Amino acid sequence: MKYLISILIVMTMFSACQQAPEKNKAADNKQMVKSEHSESSDQLLQIVKKLPEYKWQHPYKLPELPYAYNALEPTIDELTMKTHHTKHHQGYTNKTNKFVKQFGVENKPVVHLFAEIEKHPDAVRNNGGGFYNHGLFWTFLTPGGSAFEGEVADAIKKEFQSFENFKSEFENQAATQFGSGWAWLVLTPEGKLAVTQSSNQDNPLMPSLEVNGVPLLNIDVWEHAYYLEYQNRRGEYISNFWDIVNWKTVNERYLMAQKVVESI
C-alpha cells in the first residue's frame, strides 16, 4: 500500500512539472499576442488620425449618394440601392449615434474607436463599422464605372503582376468570406497593396484583423447588398461589381494613403 501511495505521489509531481511549462508557454503566447495587438493598435491610431474620415464627428449623418438609386442598374437594381441606403445604412448611422453616446465615446471619431476597438462594446464595433464601411462603399461606385488608370492602376499591376490577377484575388476574398462581410483592397502600413476580407462590419482599421491598412476599395457581400437581384448567386454579383467601380476615387484614396503611411 505504501509503495502504491509513493508511486501516486511521484506521478502527481511529474504531472505538475509537465503542466507548469505548458501553462507558462500559454501565458507567454497570450502576452505576445496582447503585445502585438497593442503595437498594431498604436500604429493604426497614428494612421487613422491622418485620414480624411477622422473629421467625421458625432452626431453622424447618413451621406447623400452622388447618383440616383437606379443609376447603377443593371449591376445593382434600384430597390436594392434604396433599401440598402435608406434602411440598412440609415439604421447603422442611427445606432452608431445612440451607442457611442450611451458608452461615452462620442467625443472620439469613429475611426479612432476602430484602432482601439477591443476596448469598446460590440454594439459600437458592429454599428460603427456598418456606418463607416457603407460610407466608403458608396464612393467607390459610379454609373457605368470608370477607366482603370492612374497611379493605383500601375501599383496594382506591379504588386499583383496583372489586373486580372488582382481581380481574381479580390473576388476570391469576397466569395470565400463565410457569411456576411466585406472584401478589401488596402495599403498596408509598410506601403504594400494587399487584399483581405472581414466578417460582419469589421474593417482593416481594426487591429484584430489579419491584414491592416488604409481602405482603398471595398465590396459589401452581406446578402442585403445583392439578394433581390442575384438571390444566392454571390459570384455573379462580385463579377459584375467591376462594371461600376469608380477608379478615380480609388486612385485618390491611394495617393492619400501613400502620404499617410509615409508620414508614420
PDB file of C-alpha atoms in Angstrom:
ATOM      1  CA  MET A   1       0.000   0.000   0.000  1.00  0.00           C
ATOM      2  CA  LYS A   2       2.828   2.388   0.957  1.00  0.00           C
ATOM      3  CA  TYR A   3       4.505   1.507  -2.360  1.00  0.00           C
ATOM      4  CA  LEU A   4       1.332   2.390  -4.299  1.00  0.00           C
ATOM      5  CA  ILE A   5       0.959   5.695  -2.478  1.00  0.00           C
ATOM      6  CA  SER A   6       4.579   6.559  -3.263  1.00  0.00           C
ATOM      7  CA  ILE A   7       4.018   5.862  -6.961  1.00  0.00           C
ATOM      8  CA  LEU A   8       0.912   8.092  -6.984  1.00  0.00           C
ATOM      9  CA  ILE A   9       2.830  10.939  -5.322  1.00  0.00           C
ATOM     10  CA  VAL A  10       5.656  10.678  -7.866  1.00  0.00           C
ATOM     11  CA  MET A  11       3.185  10.605 -10.769  1.00  0.00           C
ATOM     12  CA  THR A  12       1.340  13.655  -9.412  1.00  0.00           C
ATOM     13  CA  MET A  13       4.590  15.582  -9.024  1.00  0.00           C
ATOM     14  CA  PHE A  14       5.677  14.598 -12.542  1.00  0.00           C
ATOM     15  CA  SER A  15       2.345  15.711 -13.976  1.00  0.00           C
ATOM     16  CA  ALA A  16       2.579  19.056 -12.191  1.00  0.00           C
ATOM     17  CA  CYS A  17       6.084  19.583 -13.531  1.00  0.00           C
ATOM     18  CA  GLN A  18       4.883  18.839 -17.055  1.00  0.00           C
ATOM     19  CA  GLN A  19       1.909  21.192 -16.795  1.00  0.00           C
ATOM     20  CA  ALA A  20       3.873  24.141 -15.408  1.00  0.00           C
ATOM     21  CA  PRO A  21       5.925  24.756 -18.601  1.00  0.00           C
ATOM     22  CA  GLU A  22       2.760  24.403 -20.683  1.00  0.00           C
ATOM     23  CA  LYS A  23       0.966  26.985 -18.554  1.00  0.00           C
ATOM     24  CA  ASN A  24       3.952  29.299 -18.752  1.00  0.00           C
ATOM     25  CA  LYS A  25       4.109  28.822 -22.524  1.00  0.00           C
ATOM     26  CA  ALA A  26       0.405  29.587 -22.872  1.00  0.00           C
ATOM     27  CA  ALA A  27       0.804  32.682 -20.716  1.00  0.00           C
ATOM     28  CA  ASP A  28       3.790  33.810 -22.801  1.00  0.00           C
ATOM     29  CA  ASN A  29       1.850  33.292 -26.039  1.00  0.00           C
ATOM     30  CA  LYS A  30      -1.105  35.230 -24.662  1.00  0.00           C
ATOM     31  CA  GLN A  31       1.189  38.074 -23.615  1.00  0.00           C
ATOM     32  CA  MET A  32       2.857  38.052 -27.038  1.00  0.00           C
ATOM     33  CA  VAL A  33      -0.496  38.313 -28.831  1.00  0.00           C
ATOM     34  CA  LYS A  34      -1.540  41.108 -26.467  1.00  0.00           C
ATOM     35  CA  SER A  35       1.730  42.936 -27.172  1.00  0.00           C
ATOM     36  CA  GLU A  36       1.327  42.539 -30.942  1.00  0.00           C
ATOM     37  CA  HIS A  37      -2.255  43.844 -30.786  1.00  0.00           C
ATOM     38  CA  SER A  38      -1.097  46.807 -28.713  1.00  0.00           C
ATOM     39  CA  GLU A  39       1.668  47.632 -31.197  1.00  0.00           C
ATOM     40  CA  SER A  40      -0.743  47.256 -34.118  1.00  0.00           C
ATOM     41  CA  SER A  41      -3.299  49.441 -32.345  1.00  0.00           C
ATOM     42  CA  ASP A  42      -0.727  52.198 -31.769  1.00  0.00           C
ATOM     43  CA  GLN A  43       0.303  52.118 -35.418  1.00  0.00           C
ATOM     44  CA  LEU A  44      -3.292  52.164 -36.650  1.00  0.00           C
ATOM     45  CA  LEU A  45      -4.102  55.061 -34.345  1.00  0.00           C
ATOM     46  CA  GLN A  46      -1.310  57.057 -35.992  1.00  0.00           C
ATOM     47  CA  ILE A  47      -2.822  56.221 -39.376  1.00  0.00           C
ATOM     48  CA  VAL A  48      -6.476  56.972 -38.631  1.00  0.00           C
ATOM     49  CA  LYS A  49      -5.638  60.398 -37.218  1.00  0.00           C
ATOM     50  CA  LYS A  50      -4.377  61.362 -40.677  1.00  0.00           C
ATOM     51  CA  LEU A  51      -7.354  60.016 -42.655  1.00  0.00           C
ATOM     52  CA  PRO A  52      -9.983  62.435 -44.009  1.00  0.00           C
ATOM     53  CA  GLU A  53     -12.594  60.352 -42.164  1.00  0.00           C
ATOM     54  CA  TYR A  54     -11.083  61.474 -38.873  1.00  0.00           C
ATOM     55  CA  LYS A  55     -13.085  64.672 -39.392  1.00  0.00           C
ATOM     56  CA  TRP A  56     -16.354  62.728 -39.244  1.00  0.00           C
ATOM     57  CA  GLN A  57     -17.828  63.814 -35.928  1.00  0.00           C
ATOM     58  CA  HIS A  58     -20.803  62.816 -33.778  1.00  0.00           C
ATOM     59  CA  PRO A  59     -23.689  63.104 -34.422  1.00  0.00           C
ATOM     60  CA  TYR A  60     -23.129  61.216 -37.654  1.00  0.00           C
ATOM     61  CA  LYS A  61     -25.367  61.716 -40.656  1.00  0.00           C
ATOM     62  CA  LEU A  62     -26.351  59.422 -43.492  1.00  0.00           C
ATOM     63  CA  PRO A  63     -24.328  60.620 -46.512  1.00  0.00           C
ATOM     64  CA  GLU A  64     -26.217  61.514 -49.656  1.00  0.00           C
ATOM     65  CA  LEU A  65     -25.444  59.399 -52.721  1.00  0.00           C
ATOM     66  CA  PRO A  66     -23.814  61.194 -55.669  1.00  0.00           C
ATOM     67  CA  TYR A  67     -26.089  59.287 -58.066  1.00  0.00           C
ATOM     68  CA  ALA A  68     -29.727  58.182 -58.308  1.00  0.00           C
ATOM     69  CA  TYR A  69     -30.870  54.874 -56.819  1.00  0.00           C
ATOM     70  CA  ASN A  70     -31.408  53.443 -60.311  1.00  0.00           C
ATOM     71  CA  ALA A  71     -28.121  54.766 -61.726  1.00  0.00           C
ATOM     72  CA  LEU A  72     -26.165  51.559 -61.096  1.00  0.00           C
ATOM     73  CA  GLU A  73     -28.558  49.311 -63.000  1.00  0.00           C
ATOM     74  CA  PRO A  74     -28.312  46.647 -64.271  1.00  0.00           C
ATOM     75  CA  THR A  75     -25.455  45.783 -61.860  1.00  0.00           C
ATOM     76  CA  ILE A  76     -27.429  46.811 -58.769  1.00  0.00           C
ATOM     77  CA  ASP A  77     -31.164  47.380 -59.010  1.00  0.00           C
ATOM     78  CA  GLU A  78     -32.996  50.458 -57.747  1.00  0.00           C
ATOM     79  CA  LEU A  79     -34.896  48.717 -54.934  1.00  0.00           C
ATOM     80  CA  THR A  80     -31.728  47.162 -53.527  1.00  0.00           C
ATOM     81  CA  MET A  81     -29.924  50.503 -53.589  1.00  0.00           C
ATOM     82  CA  LYS A  82     -32.790  52.382 -51.968  1.00  0.00           C
ATOM     83  CA  THR A  83     -33.304  49.732 -49.270  1.00  0.00           C
ATOM     84  CA  HIS A  84     -29.586  49.372 -48.669  1.00  0.00           C
ATOM     85  CA  HIS A  85     -29.050  53.099 -48.267  1.00  0.00           C
ATOM     86  CA  THR A  86     -32.204  54.325 -46.523  1.00  0.00           C
ATOM     87  CA  LYS A  87     -32.834  51.280 -44.324  1.00  0.00           C
ATOM     88  CA  HIS A  88     -29.577  49.425 -43.642  1.00  0.00           C
ATOM     89  CA  HIS A  89     -27.106  52.305 -43.733  1.00  0.00           C
ATOM     90  CA  GLN A  90     -29.534  54.648 -42.016  1.00  0.00           C
ATOM     91  CA  GLY A  91     -30.024  52.033 -39.312  1.00  0.00           C
ATOM     92  CA  TYR A  92     -26.290  51.722 -38.697  1.00  0.00           C
ATOM     93  CA  THR A  93     -25.998  55.509 -38.597  1.00  0.00           C
ATOM     94  CA  ASN A  94     -28.770  55.883 -36.027  1.00  0.00           C
ATOM     95  CA  LYS A  95     -27.420  53.111 -33.813  1.00  0.00           C
ATOM     96  CA  THR A  96     -23.851  54.407 -34.020  1.00  0.00           C
ATOM     97  CA  ASN A  97     -25.058  57.759 -32.725  1.00  0.00           C
ATOM     98  CA  LYS A  98     -27.015  56.013 -29.986  1.00  0.00           C
ATOM     99  CA  PHE A  99     -24.309  53.675 -28.745  1.00  0.00           C
ATOM    100  CA  VAL A 100     -21.272  55.959 -28.892  1.00  0.00           C
ATOM    101  CA  LYS A 101     -23.234  58.390 -26.726  1.00  0.00           C
ATOM    102  CA  GLN A 102     -24.501  55.629 -24.442  1.00  0.00           C
ATOM    103  CA  PHE A 103     -20.964  54.375 -23.808  1.00  0.00           C
ATOM    104  CA  GLY A 104     -19.441  57.849 -23.527  1.00  0.00           C
ATOM    105  CA  VAL A 105     -17.169  57.776 -26.582  1.00  0.00           C
ATOM    106  CA  GLU A 106     -18.969  60.280 -28.807  1.00  0.00           C
ATOM    107  CA  ASN A 107     -16.025  62.689 -28.464  1.00  0.00           C
ATOM    108  CA  LYS A 108     -13.789  60.335 -30.479  1.00  0.00           C
ATOM    109  CA  PRO A 109     -14.209  59.956 -34.268  1.00  0.00           C
ATOM    110  CA  VAL A 110     -15.466  56.516 -35.216  1.00  0.00           C
ATOM    111  CA  VAL A 111     -12.172  55.622 -36.957  1.00  0.00           C
ATOM    112  CA  HIS A 112     -10.341  56.377 -33.712  1.00  0.00           C
ATOM    113  CA  LEU A 113     -12.540  53.807 -32.000  1.00  0.00           C
ATOM    114  CA  PHE A 114     -11.644  51.196 -34.626  1.00  0.00           C
ATOM    115  CA  ALA A 115      -7.920  51.436 -33.817  1.00  0.00           C
ATOM    116  CA  GLU A 116      -8.684  50.581 -30.174  1.00  0.00           C
ATOM    117  CA  ILE A 117     -11.821  48.555 -30.834  1.00  0.00           C
ATOM    118  CA  GLU A 118     -11.076  45.844 -28.269  1.00  0.00           C
ATOM    119  CA  LYS A 119     -11.757  48.438 -25.565  1.00  0.00           C
ATOM    120  CA  HIS A 120     -15.295  49.055 -26.765  1.00  0.00           C
ATOM    121  CA  PRO A 121     -18.573  47.093 -26.701  1.00  0.00           C
ATOM    122  CA  ASP A 122     -19.735  45.029 -29.689  1.00  0.00           C
ATOM    123  CA  ALA A 123     -22.595  47.487 -30.235  1.00  0.00           C
ATOM    124  CA  VAL A 124     -20.031  50.190 -31.053  1.00  0.00           C
ATOM    125  CA  ARG A 125     -17.948  47.819 -33.175  1.00  0.00           C
ATOM    126  CA  ASN A 126     -20.828  46.448 -35.247  1.00  0.00           C
ATOM    127  CA  ASN A 127     -22.804  49.638 -35.790  1.00  0.00           C
ATOM    128  CA  GLY A 128     -19.812  51.939 -36.111  1.00  0.00           C
ATOM    129  CA  GLY A 129     -18.324  49.538 -38.639  1.00  0.00           C
ATOM    130  CA  GLY A 130     -21.599  49.407 -40.552  1.00  0.00           C
ATOM    131  CA  PHE A 131     -21.787  53.187 -40.673  1.00  0.00           C
ATOM    132  CA  TYR A 132     -18.181  53.581 -41.825  1.00  0.00           C
ATOM    133  CA  ASN A 133     -17.913  50.655 -44.255  1.00  0.00           C
ATOM    134  CA  HIS A 134     -21.020  51.732 -46.139  1.00  0.00           C
ATOM    135  CA  GLY A 135     -19.890  55.348 -46.136  1.00  0.00           C
ATOM    136  CA  LEU A 136     -16.817  54.278 -48.107  1.00  0.00           C
ATOM    137  CA  PHE A 137     -18.637  51.747 -50.276  1.00  0.00           C
ATOM    138  CA  TRP A 138     -20.921  54.280 -51.971  1.00  0.00           C
ATOM    139  CA  THR A 139     -17.955  56.433 -53.003  1.00  0.00           C
ATOM    140  CA  PHE A 140     -16.290  53.522 -54.794  1.00  0.00           C
ATOM    141  CA  LEU A 141     -19.272  53.118 -57.135  1.00  0.00           C
ATOM    142  CA  THR A 142     -20.236  55.162 -60.183  1.00  0.00           C
ATOM    143  CA  PRO A 143     -22.714  54.649 -63.043  1.00  0.00           C
ATOM    144  CA  GLY A 144     -21.022  52.773 -65.874  1.00  0.00           C
ATOM    145  CA  GLY A 145     -17.751  52.520 -63.969  1.00  0.00           C
ATOM    146  CA  SER A 146     -14.602  54.425 -64.863  1.00  0.00           C
ATOM    147  CA  ALA A 147     -11.312  53.640 -66.568  1.00  0.00           C
ATOM    148  CA  PHE A 148      -8.763  51.543 -64.694  1.00  0.00           C
ATOM    149  CA  GLU A 149      -5.918  54.035 -64.744  1.00  0.00           C
ATOM    150  CA  GLY A 150      -3.736  56.270 -62.617  1.00  0.00           C
ATOM    151  CA  GLU A 151      -1.078  55.569 -60.029  1.00  0.00           C
ATOM    152  CA  VAL A 152      -3.191  52.935 -58.281  1.00  0.00           C
ATOM    153  CA  ALA A 153      -3.576  51.003 -61.546  1.00  0.00           C
ATOM    154  CA  ASP A 154       0.200  50.987 -62.011  1.00  0.00           C
ATOM    155  CA  ALA A 155       0.704  49.883 -58.399  1.00  0.00           C
ATOM    156  CA  ILE A 156      -1.869  47.092 -58.705  1.00  0.00           C
ATOM    157  CA  LYS A 157      -0.261  45.728 -61.865  1.00  0.00           C
ATOM    158  CA  LYS A 158       3.148  45.863 -60.195  1.00  0.00           C
ATOM    159  CA  GLU A 159       2.021  44.211 -56.950  1.00  0.00           C
ATOM    160  CA  PHE A 160      -0.226  41.531 -58.472  1.00  0.00           C
ATOM    161  CA  GLN A 161       1.580  41.165 -61.834  1.00  0.00           C
ATOM    162  CA  SER A 162      -1.641  41.983 -63.717  1.00  0.00           C
ATOM    163  CA  PHE A 163      -5.105  43.450 -63.291  1.00  0.00           C
ATOM    164  CA  GLU A 164      -6.587  40.015 -63.896  1.00  0.00           C
ATOM    165  CA  ASN A 165      -4.536  38.524 -61.059  1.00  0.00           C
ATOM    166  CA  PHE A 166      -5.706  41.285 -58.760  1.00  0.00           C
ATOM    167  CA  LYS A 167      -9.340  40.780 -59.740  1.00  0.00           C
ATOM    168  CA  SER A 168      -9.015  37.052 -59.135  1.00  0.00           C
ATOM    169  CA  GLU A 169      -7.559  37.542 -55.644  1.00  0.00           C
ATOM    170  CA  PHE A 170     -10.095  40.214 -54.708  1.00  0.00           C
ATOM    171  CA  GLU A 171     -13.003  38.116 -55.981  1.00  0.00           C
ATOM    172  CA  ASN A 172     -11.707  35.123 -54.054  1.00  0.00           C
ATOM    173  CA  GLN A 173     -11.657  37.129 -50.820  1.00  0.00           C
ATOM    174  CA  ALA A 174     -15.219  38.285 -51.486  1.00  0.00           C
ATOM    175  CA  ALA A 175     -16.517  34.850 -52.490  1.00  0.00           C
ATOM    176  CA  THR A 176     -14.895  32.914 -49.643  1.00  0.00           C
ATOM    177  CA  GLN A 177     -15.944  35.276 -46.859  1.00  0.00           C
ATOM    178  CA  PHE A 178     -18.149  32.923 -44.868  1.00  0.00           C
ATOM    179  CA  GLY A 179     -21.474  34.526 -44.083  1.00  0.00           C
ATOM    180  CA  SER A 180     -21.791  38.288 -44.020  1.00  0.00           C
ATOM    181  CA  GLY A 181     -18.839  40.596 -44.512  1.00  0.00           C
ATOM    182  CA  TRP A 182     -16.615  42.532 -46.905  1.00  0.00           C
ATOM    183  CA  ALA A 183     -13.601  42.224 -49.186  1.00  0.00           C
ATOM    184  CA  TRP A 184     -10.989  44.977 -49.262  1.00  0.00           C
ATOM    185  CA  LEU A 185      -8.054  46.428 -51.153  1.00  0.00           C
ATOM    186  CA  VAL A 186      -5.771  48.209 -48.686  1.00  0.00           C
ATOM    187  CA  LEU A 187      -2.447  49.952 -48.483  1.00  0.00           C
ATOM    188  CA  THR A 188      -0.628  48.400 -45.529  1.00  0.00           C
ATOM    189  CA  PRO A 189       1.469  50.410 -43.042  1.00  0.00           C
ATOM    190  CA  GLU A 190       4.508  49.053 -44.912  1.00  0.00           C
ATOM    191  CA  GLY A 191       3.278  50.728 -48.112  1.00  0.00           C
ATOM    192  CA  LYS A 192       2.247  47.495 -49.853  1.00  0.00           C
ATOM    193  CA  LEU A 193      -1.051  46.769 -51.576  1.00  0.00           C
ATOM    194  CA  ALA A 194      -2.972  43.797 -50.209  1.00  0.00           C
ATOM    195  CA  VAL A 195      -6.404  42.232 -50.459  1.00  0.00           C
ATOM    196  CA  THR A 196      -8.241  40.844 -47.484  1.00  0.00           C
ATOM    197  CA  GLN A 197     -11.683  40.088 -46.062  1.00  0.00           C
ATOM    198  CA  SER A 198     -13.577  40.881 -42.886  1.00  0.00           C
ATOM    199  CA  SER A 199     -16.611  39.398 -41.207  1.00  0.00           C
ATOM    200  CA  ASN A 200     -19.760  41.270 -40.262  1.00  0.00           C
ATOM    201  CA  GLN A 201     -18.916  45.004 -40.098  1.00  0.00           C
ATOM    202  CA  ASP A 202     -15.226  44.723 -39.225  1.00  0.00           C
ATOM    203  CA  ASN A 203     -12.695  46.589 -41.340  1.00  0.00           C
ATOM    204  CA  PRO A 204      -8.896  46.757 -41.818  1.00  0.00           C
ATOM    205  CA  LEU A 205      -8.545  49.656 -39.367  1.00  0.00           C
ATOM    206  CA  MET A 206      -9.238  47.200 -36.533  1.00  0.00           C
ATOM    207  CA  PRO A 207      -6.035  45.598 -35.151  1.00  0.00           C
ATOM    208  CA  SER A 208      -7.649  42.183 -34.683  1.00  0.00           C
ATOM    209  CA  LEU A 209      -7.836  41.638 -38.459  1.00  0.00           C
ATOM    210  CA  GLU A 210      -5.198  39.532 -40.171  1.00  0.00           C
ATOM    211  CA  VAL A 211      -4.357  42.345 -42.629  1.00  0.00           C
ATOM    212  CA  ASN A 212      -4.449  46.009 -41.638  1.00  0.00           C
ATOM    213  CA  GLY A 213      -4.198  49.127 -43.735  1.00  0.00           C
ATOM    214  CA  VAL A 214      -5.898  52.126 -45.261  1.00  0.00           C
ATOM    215  CA  PRO A 215      -9.055  51.032 -47.152  1.00  0.00           C
ATOM    216  CA  LEU A 216      -8.819  51.831 -50.864  1.00  0.00           C
ATOM    217  CA  LEU A 217     -11.755  49.779 -52.183  1.00  0.00           C
ATOM    218  CA  ASN A 218     -14.373  47.515 -50.667  1.00  0.00           C
ATOM    219  CA  ILE A 219     -17.307  45.362 -51.698  1.00  0.00           C
ATOM    220  CA  ASP A 220     -20.259  44.546 -49.475  1.00  0.00           C
ATOM    221  CA  VAL A 221     -21.051  40.819 -49.520  1.00  0.00           C
ATOM    222  CA  TRP A 222     -23.847  40.889 -46.985  1.00  0.00           C
ATOM    223  CA  GLU A 223     -26.914  39.340 -48.648  1.00  0.00           C
ATOM    224  CA  HIS A 224     -28.852  42.597 -48.373  1.00  0.00           C
ATOM    225  CA  ALA A 225     -26.366  44.093 -50.864  1.00  0.00           C
ATOM    226  CA  TYR A 226     -27.334  41.773 -53.705  1.00  0.00           C
ATOM    227  CA  TYR A 227     -30.046  39.241 -52.843  1.00  0.00           C
ATOM    228  CA  LEU A 228     -33.034  40.956 -54.509  1.00  0.00           C
ATOM    229  CA  GLU A 229     -31.224  40.935 -57.848  1.00  0.00           C
ATOM    230  CA  TYR A 230     -28.950  37.887 -57.593  1.00  0.00           C
ATOM    231  CA  GLN A 231     -30.551  35.665 -54.927  1.00  0.00           C
ATOM    232  CA  ASN A 232     -27.821  33.171 -53.906  1.00  0.00           C
ATOM    233  CA  ARG A 233     -25.513  34.000 -56.856  1.00  0.00           C
ATOM    234  CA  ARG A 234     -22.908  35.948 -54.917  1.00  0.00           C
ATOM    235  CA  GLY A 235     -20.250  35.142 -57.514  1.00  0.00           C
ATOM    236  CA  GLU A 236     -22.226  36.817 -60.291  1.00  0.00           C
ATOM    237  CA  TYR A 237     -22.718  39.937 -58.180  1.00  0.00           C
ATOM    238  CA  ILE A 238     -18.965  40.047 -57.470  1.00  0.00           C
ATOM    239  CA  SER A 239     -18.060  39.618 -61.150  1.00  0.00           C
ATOM    240  CA  ASN A 240     -20.435  42.412 -62.185  1.00  0.00           C
ATOM    241  CA  PHE A 241     -19.081  44.711 -59.484  1.00  0.00           C
ATOM    242  CA  TRP A 242     -16.187  45.765 -61.740  1.00  0.00           C
ATOM    243  CA  ASP A 243     -18.657  47.380 -64.154  1.00  0.00           C
ATOM    244  CA  ILE A 244     -19.430  50.129 -61.620  1.00  0.00           C
ATOM    245  CA  VAL A 245     -16.113  50.708 -59.802  1.00  0.00           C
ATOM    246  CA  ASN A 246     -15.054  54.340 -59.546  1.00  0.00           C
ATOM    247  CA  TRP A 247     -11.308  54.026 -60.116  1.00  0.00           C
ATOM    248  CA  LYS A 248     -10.897  57.793 -59.930  1.00  0.00           C
ATOM    249  CA  THR A 249     -11.937  57.688 -56.271  1.00  0.00           C
ATOM    250  CA  VAL A 250      -9.787  54.608 -55.628  1.00  0.00           C
ATOM    251  CA  ASN A 251      -6.803  56.420 -57.114  1.00  0.00           C
ATOM    252  CA  GLU A 252      -7.415  59.481 -54.941  1.00  0.00           C
ATOM    253  CA  ARG A 253      -7.579  57.222 -51.877  1.00  0.00           C
ATOM    254  CA  TYR A 254      -4.330  55.546 -52.911  1.00  0.00           C
ATOM    255  CA  LEU A 255      -2.450  58.840 -53.254  1.00  0.00           C
ATOM    256  CA  MET A 256      -3.794  59.980 -49.893  1.00  0.00           C
ATOM    257  CA  ALA A 257      -2.903  56.660 -48.258  1.00  0.00           C
ATOM    258  CA  GLN A 258       0.653  56.792 -49.591  1.00  0.00           C
ATOM    259  CA  LYS A 259       1.226  60.134 -47.867  1.00  0.00           C
ATOM    260  CA  VAL A 260      -0.309  58.826 -44.655  1.00  0.00           C
ATOM    261  CA  VAL A 261       1.806  55.665 -44.347  1.00  0.00           C
ATOM    262  CA  GLU A 262       4.960  57.542 -45.355  1.00  0.00           C
ATOM    263  CA  SER A 263       4.394  60.001 -42.518  1.00  0.00           C
ATOM    264  CA  ILE A 264       4.118  57.496 -39.658  1.00  0.00           C
TER     265      ILE A 264
END
